[in-house]
PDB file of C-alpha atoms and ligand atoms in Angstrom:
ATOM      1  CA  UNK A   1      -7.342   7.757   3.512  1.00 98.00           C
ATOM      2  CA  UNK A   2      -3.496   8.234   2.993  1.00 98.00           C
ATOM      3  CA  UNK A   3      -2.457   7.370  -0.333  1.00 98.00           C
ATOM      4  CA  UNK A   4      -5.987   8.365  -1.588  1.00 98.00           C
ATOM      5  CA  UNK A   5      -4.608   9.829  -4.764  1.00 98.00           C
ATOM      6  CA  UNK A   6      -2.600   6.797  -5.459  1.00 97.00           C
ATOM      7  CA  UNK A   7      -3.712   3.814  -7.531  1.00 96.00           C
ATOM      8  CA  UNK A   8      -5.347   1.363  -5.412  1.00 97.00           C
ATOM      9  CA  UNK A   9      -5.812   4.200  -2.529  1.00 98.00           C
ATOM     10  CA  UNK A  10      -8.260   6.253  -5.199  1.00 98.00           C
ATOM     11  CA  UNK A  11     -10.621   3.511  -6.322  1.00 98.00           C
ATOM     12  CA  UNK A  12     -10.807   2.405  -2.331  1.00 97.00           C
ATOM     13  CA  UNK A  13     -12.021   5.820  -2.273  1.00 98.00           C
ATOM     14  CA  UNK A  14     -14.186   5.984  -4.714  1.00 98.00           C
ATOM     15  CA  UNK A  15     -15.924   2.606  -3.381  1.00 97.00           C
ATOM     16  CA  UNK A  16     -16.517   4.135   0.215  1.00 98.00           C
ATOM     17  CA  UNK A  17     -18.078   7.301  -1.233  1.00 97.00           C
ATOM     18  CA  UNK A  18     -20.431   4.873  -3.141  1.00 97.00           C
ATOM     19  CA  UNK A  19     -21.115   2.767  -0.348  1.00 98.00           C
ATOM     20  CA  UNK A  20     -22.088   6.556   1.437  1.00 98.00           C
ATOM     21  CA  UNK A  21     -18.734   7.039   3.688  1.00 97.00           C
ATOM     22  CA  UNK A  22     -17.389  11.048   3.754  1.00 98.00           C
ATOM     23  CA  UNK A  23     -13.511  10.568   2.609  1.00 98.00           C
ATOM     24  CA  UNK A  24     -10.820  12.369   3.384  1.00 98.00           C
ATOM     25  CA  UNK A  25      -7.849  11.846   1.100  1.00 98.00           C
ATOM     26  CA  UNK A  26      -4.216  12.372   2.597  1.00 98.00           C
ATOM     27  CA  UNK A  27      -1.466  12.582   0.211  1.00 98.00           C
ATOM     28  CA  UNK A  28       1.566  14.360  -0.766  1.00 98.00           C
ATOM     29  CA  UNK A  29       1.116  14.247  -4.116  1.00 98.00           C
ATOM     30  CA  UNK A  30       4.635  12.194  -4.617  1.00 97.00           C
ATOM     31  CA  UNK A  31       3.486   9.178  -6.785  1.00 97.00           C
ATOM     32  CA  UNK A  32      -0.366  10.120  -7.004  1.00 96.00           C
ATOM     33  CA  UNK A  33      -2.487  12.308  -8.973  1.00 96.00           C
ATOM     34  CA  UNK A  34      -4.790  15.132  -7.641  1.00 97.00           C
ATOM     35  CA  UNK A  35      -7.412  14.307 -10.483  1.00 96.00           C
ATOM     36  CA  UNK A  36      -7.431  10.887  -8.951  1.00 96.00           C
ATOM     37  CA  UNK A  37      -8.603  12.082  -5.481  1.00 97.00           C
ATOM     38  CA  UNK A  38     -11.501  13.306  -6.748  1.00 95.00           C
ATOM     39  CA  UNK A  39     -13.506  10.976  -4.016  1.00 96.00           C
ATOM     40  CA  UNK A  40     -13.245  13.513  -1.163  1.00 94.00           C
ATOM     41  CA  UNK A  41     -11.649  16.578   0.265  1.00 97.00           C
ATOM     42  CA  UNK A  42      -7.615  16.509  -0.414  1.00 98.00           C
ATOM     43  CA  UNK A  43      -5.541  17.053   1.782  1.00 98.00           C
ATOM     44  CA  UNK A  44      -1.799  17.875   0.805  1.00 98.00           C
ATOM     45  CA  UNK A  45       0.552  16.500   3.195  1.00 98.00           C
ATOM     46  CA  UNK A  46       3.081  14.193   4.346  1.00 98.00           C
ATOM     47  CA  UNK A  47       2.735  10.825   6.490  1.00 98.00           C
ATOM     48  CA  UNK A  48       6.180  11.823   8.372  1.00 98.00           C
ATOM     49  CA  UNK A  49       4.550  15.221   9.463  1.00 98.00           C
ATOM     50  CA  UNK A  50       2.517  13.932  12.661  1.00 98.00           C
ATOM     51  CA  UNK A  51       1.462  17.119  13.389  1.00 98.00           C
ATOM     52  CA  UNK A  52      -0.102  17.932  10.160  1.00 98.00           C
ATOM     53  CA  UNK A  53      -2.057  14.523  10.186  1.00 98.00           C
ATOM     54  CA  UNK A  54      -3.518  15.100  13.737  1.00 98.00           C
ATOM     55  CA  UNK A  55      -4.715  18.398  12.631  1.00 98.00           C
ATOM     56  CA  UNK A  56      -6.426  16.483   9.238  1.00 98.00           C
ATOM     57  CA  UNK A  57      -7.441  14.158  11.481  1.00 98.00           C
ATOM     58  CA  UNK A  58      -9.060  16.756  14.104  1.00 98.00           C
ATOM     59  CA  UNK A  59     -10.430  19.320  11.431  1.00 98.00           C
ATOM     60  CA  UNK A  60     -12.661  16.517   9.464  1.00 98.00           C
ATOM     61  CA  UNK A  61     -13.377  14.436  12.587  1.00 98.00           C
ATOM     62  CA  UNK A  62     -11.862  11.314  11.296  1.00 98.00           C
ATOM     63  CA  UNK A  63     -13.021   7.638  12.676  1.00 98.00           C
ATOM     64  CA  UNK A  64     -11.212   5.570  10.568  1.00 98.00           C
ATOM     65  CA  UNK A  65      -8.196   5.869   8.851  1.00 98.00           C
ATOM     66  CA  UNK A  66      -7.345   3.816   5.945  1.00 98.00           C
ATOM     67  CA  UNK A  67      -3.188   3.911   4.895  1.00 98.00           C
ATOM     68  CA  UNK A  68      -1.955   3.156   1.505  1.00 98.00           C
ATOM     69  CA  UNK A  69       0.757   6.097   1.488  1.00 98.00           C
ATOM     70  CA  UNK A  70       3.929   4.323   1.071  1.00 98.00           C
ATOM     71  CA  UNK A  71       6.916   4.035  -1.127  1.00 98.00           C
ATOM     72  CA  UNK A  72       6.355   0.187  -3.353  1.00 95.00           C
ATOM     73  CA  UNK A  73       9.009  -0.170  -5.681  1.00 94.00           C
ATOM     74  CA  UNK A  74      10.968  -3.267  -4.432  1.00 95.00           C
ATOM     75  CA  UNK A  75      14.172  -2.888  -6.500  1.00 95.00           C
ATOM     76  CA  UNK A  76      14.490   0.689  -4.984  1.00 96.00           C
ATOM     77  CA  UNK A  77      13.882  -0.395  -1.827  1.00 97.00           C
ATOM     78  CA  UNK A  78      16.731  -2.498  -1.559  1.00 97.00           C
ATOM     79  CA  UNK A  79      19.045   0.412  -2.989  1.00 98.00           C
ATOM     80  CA  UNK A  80      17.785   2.973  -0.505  1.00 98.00           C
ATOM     81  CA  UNK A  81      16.255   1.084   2.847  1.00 98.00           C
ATOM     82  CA  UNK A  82      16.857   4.660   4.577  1.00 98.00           C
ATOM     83  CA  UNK A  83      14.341   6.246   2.111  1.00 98.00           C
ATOM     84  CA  UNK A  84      11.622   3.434   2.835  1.00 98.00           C
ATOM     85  CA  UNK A  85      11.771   2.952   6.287  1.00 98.00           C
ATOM     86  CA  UNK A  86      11.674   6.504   6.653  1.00 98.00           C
ATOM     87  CA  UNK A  87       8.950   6.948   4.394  1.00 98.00           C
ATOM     88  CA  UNK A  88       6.440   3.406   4.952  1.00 98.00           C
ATOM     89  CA  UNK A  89       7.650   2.538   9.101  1.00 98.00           C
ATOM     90  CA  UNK A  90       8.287   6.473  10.101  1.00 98.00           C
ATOM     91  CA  UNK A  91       5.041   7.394   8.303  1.00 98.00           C
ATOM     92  CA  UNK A  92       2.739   4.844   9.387  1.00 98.00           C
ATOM     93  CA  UNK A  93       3.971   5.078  12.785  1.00 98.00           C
ATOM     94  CA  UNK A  94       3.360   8.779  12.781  1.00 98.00           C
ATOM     95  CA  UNK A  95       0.147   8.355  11.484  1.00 98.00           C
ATOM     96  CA  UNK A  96      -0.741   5.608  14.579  1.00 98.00           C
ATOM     97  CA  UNK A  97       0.689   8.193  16.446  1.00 98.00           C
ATOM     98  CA  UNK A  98      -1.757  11.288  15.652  1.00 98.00           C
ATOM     99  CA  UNK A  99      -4.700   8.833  15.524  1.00 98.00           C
ATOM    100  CA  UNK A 100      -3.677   7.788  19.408  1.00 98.00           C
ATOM    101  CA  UNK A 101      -3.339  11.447  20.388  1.00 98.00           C
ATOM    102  CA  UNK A 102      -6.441  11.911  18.443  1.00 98.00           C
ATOM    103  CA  UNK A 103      -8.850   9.554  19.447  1.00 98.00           C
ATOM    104  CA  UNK A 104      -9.045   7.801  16.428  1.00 98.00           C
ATOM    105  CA  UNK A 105      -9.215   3.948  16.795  1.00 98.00           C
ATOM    106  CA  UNK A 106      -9.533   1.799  13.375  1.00 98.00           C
ATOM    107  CA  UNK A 107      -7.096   1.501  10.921  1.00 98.00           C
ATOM    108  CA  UNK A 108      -6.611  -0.663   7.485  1.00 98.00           C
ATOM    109  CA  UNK A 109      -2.922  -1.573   6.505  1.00 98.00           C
ATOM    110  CA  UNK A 110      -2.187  -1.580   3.174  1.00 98.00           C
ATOM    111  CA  UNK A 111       0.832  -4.436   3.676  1.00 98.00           C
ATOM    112  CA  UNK A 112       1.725  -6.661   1.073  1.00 97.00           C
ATOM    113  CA  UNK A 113       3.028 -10.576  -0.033  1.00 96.00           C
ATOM    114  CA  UNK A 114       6.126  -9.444  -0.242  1.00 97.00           C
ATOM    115  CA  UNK A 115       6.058  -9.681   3.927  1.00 98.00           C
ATOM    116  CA  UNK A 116       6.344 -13.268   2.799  1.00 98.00           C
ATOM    117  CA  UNK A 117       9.568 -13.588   1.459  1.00 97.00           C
ATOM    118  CA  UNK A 118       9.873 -16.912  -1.151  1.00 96.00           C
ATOM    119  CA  UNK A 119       7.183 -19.123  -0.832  1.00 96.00           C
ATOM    120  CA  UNK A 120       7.622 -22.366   1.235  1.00 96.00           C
ATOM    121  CA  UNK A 121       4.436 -24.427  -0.027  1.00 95.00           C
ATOM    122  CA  UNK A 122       1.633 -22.151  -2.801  1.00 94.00           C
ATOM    123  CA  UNK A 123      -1.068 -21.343  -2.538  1.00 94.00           C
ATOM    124  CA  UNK A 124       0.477 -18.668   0.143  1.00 95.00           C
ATOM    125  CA  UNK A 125      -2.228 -19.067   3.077  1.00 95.00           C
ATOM    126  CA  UNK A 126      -2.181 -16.159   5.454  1.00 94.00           C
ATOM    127  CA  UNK A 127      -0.557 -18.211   7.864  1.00 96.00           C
ATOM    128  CA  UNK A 128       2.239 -18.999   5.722  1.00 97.00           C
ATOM    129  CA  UNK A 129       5.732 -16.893   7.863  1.00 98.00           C
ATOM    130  CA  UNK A 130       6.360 -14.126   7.050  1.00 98.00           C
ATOM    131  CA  UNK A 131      10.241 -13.615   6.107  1.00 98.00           C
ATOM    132  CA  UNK A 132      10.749 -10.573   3.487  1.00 98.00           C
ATOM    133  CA  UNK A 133      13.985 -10.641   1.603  1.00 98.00           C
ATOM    134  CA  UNK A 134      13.965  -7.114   0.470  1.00 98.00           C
ATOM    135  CA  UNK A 135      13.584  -3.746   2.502  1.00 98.00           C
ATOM    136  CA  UNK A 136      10.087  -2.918   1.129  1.00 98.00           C
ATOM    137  CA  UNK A 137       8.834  -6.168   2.526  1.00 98.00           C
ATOM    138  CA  UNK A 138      10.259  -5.535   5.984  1.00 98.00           C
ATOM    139  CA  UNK A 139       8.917  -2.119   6.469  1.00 98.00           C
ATOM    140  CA  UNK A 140       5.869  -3.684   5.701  1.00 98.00           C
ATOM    141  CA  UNK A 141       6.324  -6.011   8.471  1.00 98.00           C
ATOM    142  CA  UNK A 142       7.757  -3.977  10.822  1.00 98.00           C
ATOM    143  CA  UNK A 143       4.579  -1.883  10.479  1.00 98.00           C
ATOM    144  CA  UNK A 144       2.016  -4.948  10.983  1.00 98.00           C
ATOM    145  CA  UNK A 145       4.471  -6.028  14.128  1.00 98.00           C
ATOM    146  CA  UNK A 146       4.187  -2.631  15.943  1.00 98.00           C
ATOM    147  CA  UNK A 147       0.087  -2.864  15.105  1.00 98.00           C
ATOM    148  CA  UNK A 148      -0.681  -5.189  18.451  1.00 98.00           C
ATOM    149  CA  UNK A 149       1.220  -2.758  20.446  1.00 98.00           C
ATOM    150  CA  UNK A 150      -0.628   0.568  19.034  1.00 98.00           C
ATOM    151  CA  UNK A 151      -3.604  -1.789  19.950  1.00 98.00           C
ATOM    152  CA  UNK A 152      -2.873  -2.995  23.545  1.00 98.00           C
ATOM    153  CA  UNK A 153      -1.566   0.617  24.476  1.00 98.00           C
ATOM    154  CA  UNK A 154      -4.176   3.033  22.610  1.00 98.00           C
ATOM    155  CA  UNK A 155      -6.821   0.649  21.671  1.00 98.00           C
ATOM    156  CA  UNK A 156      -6.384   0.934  17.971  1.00 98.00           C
ATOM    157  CA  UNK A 157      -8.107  -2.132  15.927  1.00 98.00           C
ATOM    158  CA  UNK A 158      -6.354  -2.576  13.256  1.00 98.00           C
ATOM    159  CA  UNK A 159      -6.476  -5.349  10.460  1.00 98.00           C
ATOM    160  CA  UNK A 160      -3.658  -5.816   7.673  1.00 98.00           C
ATOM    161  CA  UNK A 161      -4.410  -6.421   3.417  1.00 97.00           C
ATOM    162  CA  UNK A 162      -1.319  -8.671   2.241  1.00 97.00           C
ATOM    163  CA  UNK A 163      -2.530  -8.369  -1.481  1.00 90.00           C
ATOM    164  CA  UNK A 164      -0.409  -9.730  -4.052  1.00 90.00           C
ATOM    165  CA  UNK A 165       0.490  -6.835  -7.445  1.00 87.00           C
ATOM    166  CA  UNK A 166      -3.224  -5.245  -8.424  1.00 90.00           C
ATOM    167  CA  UNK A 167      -4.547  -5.128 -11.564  1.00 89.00           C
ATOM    168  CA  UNK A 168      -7.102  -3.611 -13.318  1.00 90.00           C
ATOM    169  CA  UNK A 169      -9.515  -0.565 -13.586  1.00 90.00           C
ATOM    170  CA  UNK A 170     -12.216   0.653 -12.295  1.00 94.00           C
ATOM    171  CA  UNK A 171     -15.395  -0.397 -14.629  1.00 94.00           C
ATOM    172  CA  UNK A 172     -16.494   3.292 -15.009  1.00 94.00           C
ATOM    173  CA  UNK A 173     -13.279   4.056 -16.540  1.00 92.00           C
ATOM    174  CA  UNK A 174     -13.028   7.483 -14.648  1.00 93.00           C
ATOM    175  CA  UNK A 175      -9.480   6.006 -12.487  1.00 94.00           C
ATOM    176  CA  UNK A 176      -7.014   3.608 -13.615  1.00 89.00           C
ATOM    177  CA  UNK A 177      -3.637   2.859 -12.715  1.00 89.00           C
ATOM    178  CA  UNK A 178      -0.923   4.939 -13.665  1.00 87.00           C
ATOM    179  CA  UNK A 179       2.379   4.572 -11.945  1.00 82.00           C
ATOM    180  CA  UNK A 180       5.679   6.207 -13.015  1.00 86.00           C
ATOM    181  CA  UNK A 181       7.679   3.939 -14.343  1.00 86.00           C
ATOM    182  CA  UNK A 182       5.089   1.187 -13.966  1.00 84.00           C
ATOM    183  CA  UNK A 183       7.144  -1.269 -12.158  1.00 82.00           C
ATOM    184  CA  UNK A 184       3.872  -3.906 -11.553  1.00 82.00           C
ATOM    185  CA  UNK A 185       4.143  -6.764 -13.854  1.00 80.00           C
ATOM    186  CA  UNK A 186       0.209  -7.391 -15.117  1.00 81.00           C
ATOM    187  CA  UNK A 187      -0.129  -3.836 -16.306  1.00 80.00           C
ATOM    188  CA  UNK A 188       3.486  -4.037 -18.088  1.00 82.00           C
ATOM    189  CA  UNK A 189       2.890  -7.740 -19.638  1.00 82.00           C
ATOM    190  CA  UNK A 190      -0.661  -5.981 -20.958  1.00 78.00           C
ATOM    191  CA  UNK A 191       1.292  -2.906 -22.756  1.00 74.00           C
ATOM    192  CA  UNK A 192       2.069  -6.486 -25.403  1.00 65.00           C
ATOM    193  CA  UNK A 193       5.227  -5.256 -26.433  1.00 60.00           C
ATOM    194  CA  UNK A 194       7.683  -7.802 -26.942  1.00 57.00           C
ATOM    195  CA  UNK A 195      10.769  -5.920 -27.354  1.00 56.00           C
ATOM    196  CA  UNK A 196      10.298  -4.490 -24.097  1.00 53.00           C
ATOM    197  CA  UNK A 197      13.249  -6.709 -22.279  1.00 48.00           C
ATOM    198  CA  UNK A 198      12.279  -5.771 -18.637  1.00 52.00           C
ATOM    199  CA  UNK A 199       8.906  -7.801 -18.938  1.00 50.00           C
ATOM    200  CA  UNK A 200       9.519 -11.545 -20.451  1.00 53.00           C
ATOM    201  CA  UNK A 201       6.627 -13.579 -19.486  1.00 48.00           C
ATOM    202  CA  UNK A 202       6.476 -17.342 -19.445  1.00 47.00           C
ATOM    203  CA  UNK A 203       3.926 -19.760 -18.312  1.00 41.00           C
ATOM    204  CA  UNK A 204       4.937 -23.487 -17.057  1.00 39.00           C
ATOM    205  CA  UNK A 205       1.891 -25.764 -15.806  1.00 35.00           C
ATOM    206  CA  UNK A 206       3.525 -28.406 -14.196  1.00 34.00           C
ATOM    207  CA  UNK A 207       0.721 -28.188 -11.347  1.00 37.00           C
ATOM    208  CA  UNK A 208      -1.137 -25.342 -12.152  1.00 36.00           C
ATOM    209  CA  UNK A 209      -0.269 -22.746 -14.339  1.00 35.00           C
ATOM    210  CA  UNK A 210       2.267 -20.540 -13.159  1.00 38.00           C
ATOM    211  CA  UNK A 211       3.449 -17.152 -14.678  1.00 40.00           C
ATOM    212  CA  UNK A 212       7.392 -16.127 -14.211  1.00 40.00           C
ATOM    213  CA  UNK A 213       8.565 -13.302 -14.856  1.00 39.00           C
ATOM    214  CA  UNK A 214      12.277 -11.944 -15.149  1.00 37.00           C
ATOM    215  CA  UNK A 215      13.077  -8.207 -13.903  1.00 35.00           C
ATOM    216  CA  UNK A 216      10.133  -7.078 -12.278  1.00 38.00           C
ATOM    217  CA  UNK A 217       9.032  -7.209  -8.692  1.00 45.00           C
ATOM    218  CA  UNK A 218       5.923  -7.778  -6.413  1.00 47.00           C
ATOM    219  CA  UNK A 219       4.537  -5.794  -4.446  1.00 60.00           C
TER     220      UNK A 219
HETATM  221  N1  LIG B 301      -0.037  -1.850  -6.434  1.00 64.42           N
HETATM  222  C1  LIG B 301       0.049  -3.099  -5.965  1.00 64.42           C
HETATM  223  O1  LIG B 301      -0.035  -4.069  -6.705  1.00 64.42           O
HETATM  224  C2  LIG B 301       0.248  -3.316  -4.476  1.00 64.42           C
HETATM  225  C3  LIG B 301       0.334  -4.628  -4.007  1.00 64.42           C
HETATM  226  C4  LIG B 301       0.469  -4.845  -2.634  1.00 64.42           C
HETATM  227  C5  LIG B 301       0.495  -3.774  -1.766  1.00 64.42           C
HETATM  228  N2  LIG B 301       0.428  -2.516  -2.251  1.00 64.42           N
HETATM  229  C6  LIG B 301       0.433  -1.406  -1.296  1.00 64.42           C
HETATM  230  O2  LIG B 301      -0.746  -0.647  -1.525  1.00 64.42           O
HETATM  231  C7  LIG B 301      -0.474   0.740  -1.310  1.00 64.42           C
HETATM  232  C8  LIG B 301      -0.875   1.553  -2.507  1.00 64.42           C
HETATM  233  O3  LIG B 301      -0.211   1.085  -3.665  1.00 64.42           O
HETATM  234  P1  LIG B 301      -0.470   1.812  -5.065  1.00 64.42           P
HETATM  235  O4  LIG B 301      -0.127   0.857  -6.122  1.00 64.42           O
HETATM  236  O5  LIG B 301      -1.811   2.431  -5.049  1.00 64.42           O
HETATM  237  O6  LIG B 301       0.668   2.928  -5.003  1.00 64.42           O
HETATM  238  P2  LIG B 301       0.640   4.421  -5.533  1.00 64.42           P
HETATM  239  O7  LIG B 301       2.047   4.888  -5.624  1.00 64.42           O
HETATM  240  O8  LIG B 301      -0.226   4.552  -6.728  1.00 64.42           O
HETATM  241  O9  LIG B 301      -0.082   5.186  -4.325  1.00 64.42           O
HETATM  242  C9  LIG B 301       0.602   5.543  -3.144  1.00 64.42           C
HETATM  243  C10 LIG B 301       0.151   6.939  -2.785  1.00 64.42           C
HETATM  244  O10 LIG B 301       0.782   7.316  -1.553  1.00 64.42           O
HETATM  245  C11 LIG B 301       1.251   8.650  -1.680  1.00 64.42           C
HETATM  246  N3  LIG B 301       2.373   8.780  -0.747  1.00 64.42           N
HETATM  247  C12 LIG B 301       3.551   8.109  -0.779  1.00 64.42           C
HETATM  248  N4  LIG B 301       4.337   8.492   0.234  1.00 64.42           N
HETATM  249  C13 LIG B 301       3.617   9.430   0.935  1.00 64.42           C
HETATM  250  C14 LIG B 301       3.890  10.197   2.091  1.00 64.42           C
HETATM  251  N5  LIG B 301       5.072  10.114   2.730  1.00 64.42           N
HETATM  252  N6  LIG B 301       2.950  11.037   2.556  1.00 64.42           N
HETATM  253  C15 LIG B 301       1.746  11.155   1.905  1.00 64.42           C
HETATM  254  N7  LIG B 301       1.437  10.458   0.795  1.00 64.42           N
HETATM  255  C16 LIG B 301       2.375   9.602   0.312  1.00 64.42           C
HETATM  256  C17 LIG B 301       1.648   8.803  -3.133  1.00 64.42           C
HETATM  257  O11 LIG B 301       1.665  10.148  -3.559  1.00 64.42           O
HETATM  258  C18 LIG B 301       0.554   7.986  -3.834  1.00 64.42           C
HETATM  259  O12 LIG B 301      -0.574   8.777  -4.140  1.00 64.42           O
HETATM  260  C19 LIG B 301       1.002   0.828  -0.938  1.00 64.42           C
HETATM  261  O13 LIG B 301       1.074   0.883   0.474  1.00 64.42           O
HETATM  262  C20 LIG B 301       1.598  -0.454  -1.461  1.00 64.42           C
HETATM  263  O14 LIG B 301       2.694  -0.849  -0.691  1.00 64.42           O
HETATM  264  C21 LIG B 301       0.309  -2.258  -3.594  1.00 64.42           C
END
C-alpha cells in the first residue's frame, strides 16, 4: 500500500489486516506518520524511485498494490503543477511500471471528484465527464487514462475510487486524520471555531441541503 502511513491509506490498512491480508506499507514519510503505519511492515521510500518499489515489491512478494501516495492539496497544485505531476502521474506511473516488470497485476487508484471539474447536473454519477479545472484533478486523470493501457499491454486490472473529501475516524480511536495544515473542509468546519476565516460554512436547501464553503478545496 503506498500512502499507507497517510490518512485514508492507514485505516485501508488497518481494515485489510483485519479482514486477514499481510500489508506492506510504502511511504516516504512526506505527509504521513510512521505511528500510523502500524498495519504492516514499512517501507521508507519514494513512488518516483521505480527501482526501489520493484525491489519492495519483489522482497515481500506483493499481489496487489493499493496507491494512495500522492500530493492532495488543490490550491498548491495549481501554484506548482511541476511538483504534482511529478509527484501523483510520475509516481503512479513508476509504480505501474515496477508492478509490470514485476509481475504484479491488481491495482486500486486512489483518484478523486475533483477529476470532475464543476458539476453539470448533482448527484455526480460516475458517469458524469470528467473535466478537472485544477492540476491536482488532472494528474488524477491522467493517471486513470494511462490505466487501460498498463492493462491492455501488461495485464494490470485496475479499478479507480473517485471519493469526494473523507471524514472521520476510525471507531477504535487508535488512527485519525491528521494532515498538516488540514486543508479538508469537514475536519476544519468540526474544529467550531468561528473566527477561523478560511472555513465559513453555509447551508442553502433550495433542493436538498447543500453545504458551501469559501476558501477550501476538495479533494
Ligand atoms: N483525504 C480526502 O478527502 C481525499 C479525497 C479524495 C481522494 N483522496 C486521495 O486519497 C489519497 C490519500 O489521501 P490522504 O488524505 O490519506 O492523504 P495523506 O497526505 O494523509 O496521505 C498520503 C500519503 O502518501 C505519502 N506520499 C506522498 N507522496 C509520496 C511519494 N512520492 N512517495 C511515497 N509516499 C508518498 C505521504 O507521506 C502520506 O503518508 C490521495 O491519493 C488523495 O489524492 C483523498
Amino acid at each position: 500500500m503506498t500512502g499507507g502511513a497517510g490518512y485514508i491509506g492507514s485505516h485501508a490498512a488497518k481494515a485489510l489486516r483485519q479482514a486477514g491480508y499481510r500489508v506492506v506499507v510504502y511511504d516516504n514519510l512526506a505527509a504521513g506518520h510512521r505511528g500510523a503505519a502500524k498495519f504492516g511492515e514499512l517501507v521508507q521510500g519514494d513512488v518516483t524511485d521505480v527501482a526501489a518499489v520493484r525491489a519492495a515489491l519483489r522482497a515481500h512478494e506483493v499481489t496487489a498494490v493499493m496507491h494512495f501516495a500522492a500530493l492532495l492539496d488543490v490550491g498548491e497544485s495549481v501554484r506548482e503543477p511541476a511538483r504534482y505531476y511529478r509527484n501523483n502521474v510520475t509516481g503512479a506511473l513508476g509504480v505501474l511500471e515496477a508492478m509490470a516488470a514485476e509481475s504484479v497485476e491488481y491495482f486500486v487508484f486512489s483518484s478523486t471528484c475533483a477529476t470532475y471539474g464543476e458539476p453539470i447536473e448533482t448527484p455526480i454519477a460516475e458517469t458524469h465527464p470528467q473535466q478537472p479545472i485544477n492540476s491536482y484533478g488532472e494528474t488524477k486523470l491522467a493517471v486513470e487514462r494511462a490505466l487501460p493501457h498498463f492493462e491492455r499491454a501488461y495485464g494490470i486490472h485496475s479499478m479507480s475510487l473517485r471519493y469526494f473529501n473523507a471524514a472521520g475516524a476510525d471507531p477504535d480511536g487508535e488512527i485519525g486524520e491528521d494532515h498538516s495544515p488540514e486543508i479538508h473542509v469537514i475536519p476544519r468546519a468540526s474544529r467550531r471555531r468561528p473566527a477561523d476565516a478560511a472555513c465559513r460554512c453555509s447551508a442553502t436547501t433550495t433542493r436538498r441541503p447543500t453545504a458551501r464553503v469559501s476558501a477550501t478545496t476538495s479533494t
